Amino acid sequence: MNIKKNIAVSESGFLFNPTSGDSFSLNTIGSEIIRLMKEHKKPEEVIEAIVSEYEVDSNTVEKDLYDFFSVLKNYKLAENGK
């Protein structure tokens, strides 16, 4: 999963889609996931990073991560990688 190239992402967790004009605010973990996605981390690496940083189990992170990916795709902010 990759964030589309035209999506603007601020360090404070603000996403802007210039195509639609939509903007979104992310929480701390959402911002961390976006940062890791922009570094082209695999989902397994994202899960590992979140589990090591926060007190949460990998099953919860995995479920939430794939839910987050679905939301990103639904709002046309991300697309499947090659």
Coordinates of N, CA and C in Angstrom, one line a residue:
M1 N 0.8 -1.2 0.0 CA 0.0 0.0 0.0 C 0.9 1.2 0.0
N2 N 0.6 2.2 -0.9 CA 1.4 3.4 -1.0 C 0.5 4.6 -0.9
I3 N 0.9 5.7 -0.3 CA 0.2 6.9 -0.3 C 0.4 7.5 -1.7
K4 N -0.7 8.0 -2.3 CA -0.6 8.6 -3.7 C 0.4 9.8 -3.6
K5 N 1.1 9.9 -4.7 CA 2.2 11.0 -4.7 C 1.6 12.4 -4.6
N6 N 0.4 12.6 -5.0 CA -0.1 14.0 -5.0 C -0.7 14.4 -3.6
I7 N -0.7 13.4 -2.7 CA -1.3 13.7 -1.3 C -0.3 14.4 -0.5
A8 N -0.7 15.6 0.0 CA 0.2 16.4 0.9 C 0.0 15.9 2.3
V9 N 1.2 15.7 3.0 CA 1.1 15.2 4.4 C 2.0 16.1 5.2
S10 N 1.4 16.7 6.3 CA 2.2 17.6 7.1 C 2.8 16.8 8.3
E11 N 3.8 17.3 9.0 CA 4.3 16.6 10.1 C 3.4 16.6 11.3
S12 N 2.4 17.4 11.3 CA 1.4 17.4 12.4 C 0.2 16.5 12.2
G13 N 0.3 15.7 11.1 CA -0.7 14.7 10.8 C -1.9 15.2 10.0
F14 N -1.7 16.2 9.2 CA -2.7 16.7 8.3 C -2.5 16.2 6.9
L15 N -3.5 15.6 6.3 CA -3.5 15.1 4.9 C -4.4 15.9 4.1
F16 N -3.9 16.2 2.9 CA -4.7 17.0 1.9 C -4.7 16.4 0.6
N17 N -5.8 16.2 0.0 CA -6.0 15.6 -1.3 C -6.3 16.7 -2.3
P18 N -5.3 17.2 -3.1 CA -5.6 18.3 -4.0 C -6.6 18.0 -5.1
T19 N -6.7 16.8 -5.4 CA -7.7 16.4 -6.5 C -9.1 16.6 -6.0
S20 N -9.4 16.3 -4.8 CA -10.8 16.4 -4.3 C -11.0 17.6 -3.4
G21 N -9.9 18.2 -2.9 CA -10.0 19.3 -1.9 C -10.3 18.8 -0.5
D22 N -10.3 17.5 -0.3 CA -10.6 17.0 1.0 C -9.3 17.0 1.9
S23 N -9.6 17.3 3.2 CA -8.5 17.3 4.1 C -8.8 16.4 5.3
F24 N -7.8 15.8 6.0 CA -8.0 14.9 7.0 C -7.0 15.1 8.1
S25 N -7.4 14.9 9.4 CA -6.5 14.9 10.5 C -6.2 13.5 11.0
L26 N -5.0 13.2 11.3 CA -4.6 11.9 11.8 C -4.2 12.0 13.3
N27 N -4.4 10.9 14.0 CA -3.9 10.9 15.4 C -2.4 10.5 15.3
T28 N -1.8 10.3 16.5 CA -0.4 10.0 16.5 C 0.0 8.7 15.8
I29 N -0.8 7.7 16.0 CA -0.5 6.4 15.4 C -0.8 6.5 13.9
G30 N -1.8 7.1 13.5 CA -2.1 7.3 12.1 C -1.0 8.0 11.4
S31 N -0.4 9.1 12.0 CA 0.7 9.8 11.5 C 1.9 8.9 11.3
E32 N 2.2 8.1 12.4 CA 3.3 7.2 12.3 C 3.1 6.2 11.2
I33 N 1.9 5.6 11.0 CA 1.7 4.7 9.9 C 2.0 5.3 8.6
I34 N 1.5 6.6 8.4 CA 1.7 7.3 7.1 C 3.2 7.5 6.9
R35 N 3.9 7.9 7.9 CA 5.4 8.1 7.8 C 6.0 6.8 7.4
L36 N 5.7 5.7 8.0 CA 6.2 4.4 7.6 C 5.9 4.0 6.2
M37 N 4.6 4.3 5.8 CA 4.2 4.0 4.4 C 5.0 4.8 3.4
K38 N 5.3 6.0 3.7 CA 6.1 6.9 2.8 C 7.5 6.4 2.7
E39 N 8.0 5.6 3.7 CA 9.3 5.0 3.7 C 9.3 3.6 3.0
H40 N 8.1 3.3 2.4 CA 7.9 2.1 1.7 C 8.1 0.8 2.6
K41 N 7.7 0.9 3.8 CA 7.7 -0.2 4.7 C 6.6 -1.2 4.4
K42 N 6.9 -2.5 4.5 CA 5.9 -3.5 4.3 C 4.9 -3.5 5.5
P43 N 3.7 -4.0 5.3 CA 2.8 -4.0 6.4 C 3.3 -4.7 7.7
E44 N 4.1 -5.8 7.4 CA 4.7 -6.5 8.6 C 5.7 -5.6 9.4
E45 N 6.4 -4.8 8.6 CA 7.3 -3.8 9.3 C 6.6 -2.7 10.0
V46 N 5.5 -2.3 9.5 CA 4.6 -1.3 10.1 C 4.1 -1.8 11.4
I47 N 3.6 -3.0 11.4 CA 3.0 -3.7 12.6 C 4.1 -3.8 13.6
E48 N 5.3 -4.3 13.2 CA 6.4 -4.4 14.2 C 6.8 -3.1 14.8
A49 N 6.8 -2.1 14.0 CA 7.2 -0.7 14.5 C 6.2 -0.2 15.5
I50 N 4.9 -0.4 15.2 CA 3.8 0.1 16.1 C 3.8 -0.7 17.4
V51 N 4.0 -2.0 17.3 CA 4.0 -2.9 18.5 C 5.1 -2.6 19.4
S52 N 6.3 -2.3 18.8 CA 7.5 -1.9 19.6 C 7.4 -0.6 20.3
E53 N 6.6 0.3 19.7 CA 6.5 1.7 20.2 C 5.4 1.9 21.2
Y54 N 4.3 1.1 21.0 CA 3.1 1.3 21.9 C 2.7 0.0 22.6
E55 N 2.0 0.1 23.6 CA 1.6 -1.1 24.4 C 0.3 -1.7 23.7
V56 N 0.5 -2.5 22.7 CA -0.6 -3.1 22.0 C -0.1 -4.4 21.3
D57 N -1.0 -5.4 21.2 CA -0.6 -6.7 20.6 C -0.6 -6.6 19.1
S58 N 0.1 -7.5 18.5 CA 0.3 -7.5 17.0 C -1.0 -7.8 16.3
N59 N -1.9 -8.6 16.9 CA -3.2 -9.0 16.3 C -4.1 -7.7 16.2
T60 N -4.1 -6.9 17.2 CA -4.9 -5.7 17.2 C -4.3 -4.7 16.2
V61 N -3.0 -4.6 16.1 CA -2.4 -3.6 15.2 C -2.7 -4.1 13.8
E62 N -2.5 -5.4 13.5 CA -2.8 -5.9 12.2 C -4.2 -5.6 11.7
K63 N -5.2 -5.9 12.5 CA -6.6 -5.6 12.2 C -6.8 -4.1 11.9
D64 N -6.3 -3.3 12.9 CA -6.5 -1.9 12.7 C -5.8 -1.3 11.5
L65 N -4.6 -1.8 11.2 CA -3.8 -1.4 10.1 C -4.6 -1.7 8.8
Y66 N -5.1 -2.8 8.6 CA -5.8 -3.1 7.4 C -7.1 -2.4 7.3
D67 N -7.8 -2.1 8.4 CA -8.9 -1.2 8.4 C -8.5 0.2 8.0
F68 N -7.4 0.7 8.5 CA -6.9 2.0 8.1 C -6.5 2.0 6.6
F69 N -5.9 1.0 6.1 CA -5.7 0.9 4.6 C -7.0 1.0 3.8
S70 N -8.0 0.3 4.3 CA -9.3 0.4 3.6 C -9.9 1.8 3.6
V71 N -9.7 2.5 4.7 CA -10.2 3.9 4.7 C -9.4 4.8 3.8
L72 N -8.1 4.6 3.8 CA -7.2 5.4 2.8 C -7.6 5.1 1.4
K73 N -7.9 3.9 1.0 CA -8.3 3.6 -0.3 C -9.6 4.1 -0.6
N74 N -10.5 4.0 0.3 CA -11.9 4.5 0.1 C -11.9 6.0 -0.2
Y75 N -11.0 6.8 0.5 CA -10.9 8.2 0.3 C -9.9 8.6 -0.8
K76 N -9.5 7.6 -1.5 CA -8.5 7.7 -2.7 C -7.2 8.4 -2.3
L77 N -6.7 8.1 -1.1 CA -5.5 8.6 -0.6 C -4.3 7.7 -0.8
A78 N -4.6 6.4 -1.0 CA -3.6 5.4 -1.2 C -4.0 4.4 -2.3
E79 N -3.0 3.6 -2.7 CA -3.3 2.6 -3.7 C -2.4 1.4 -3.5
N80 N -2.7 0.3 -4.0 CA -1.9 -0.9 -3.8 C -0.6 -0.7 -4.5
G81 N 0.5 -1.2 -3.8 CA 1.8 -1.1 -4.4 C 2.0 -2.0 -5.5
K82 N 3.1 -1.9 -6.2 CA 3.4 -2.8 -7.3 C 4.0 -4.1 -6.8

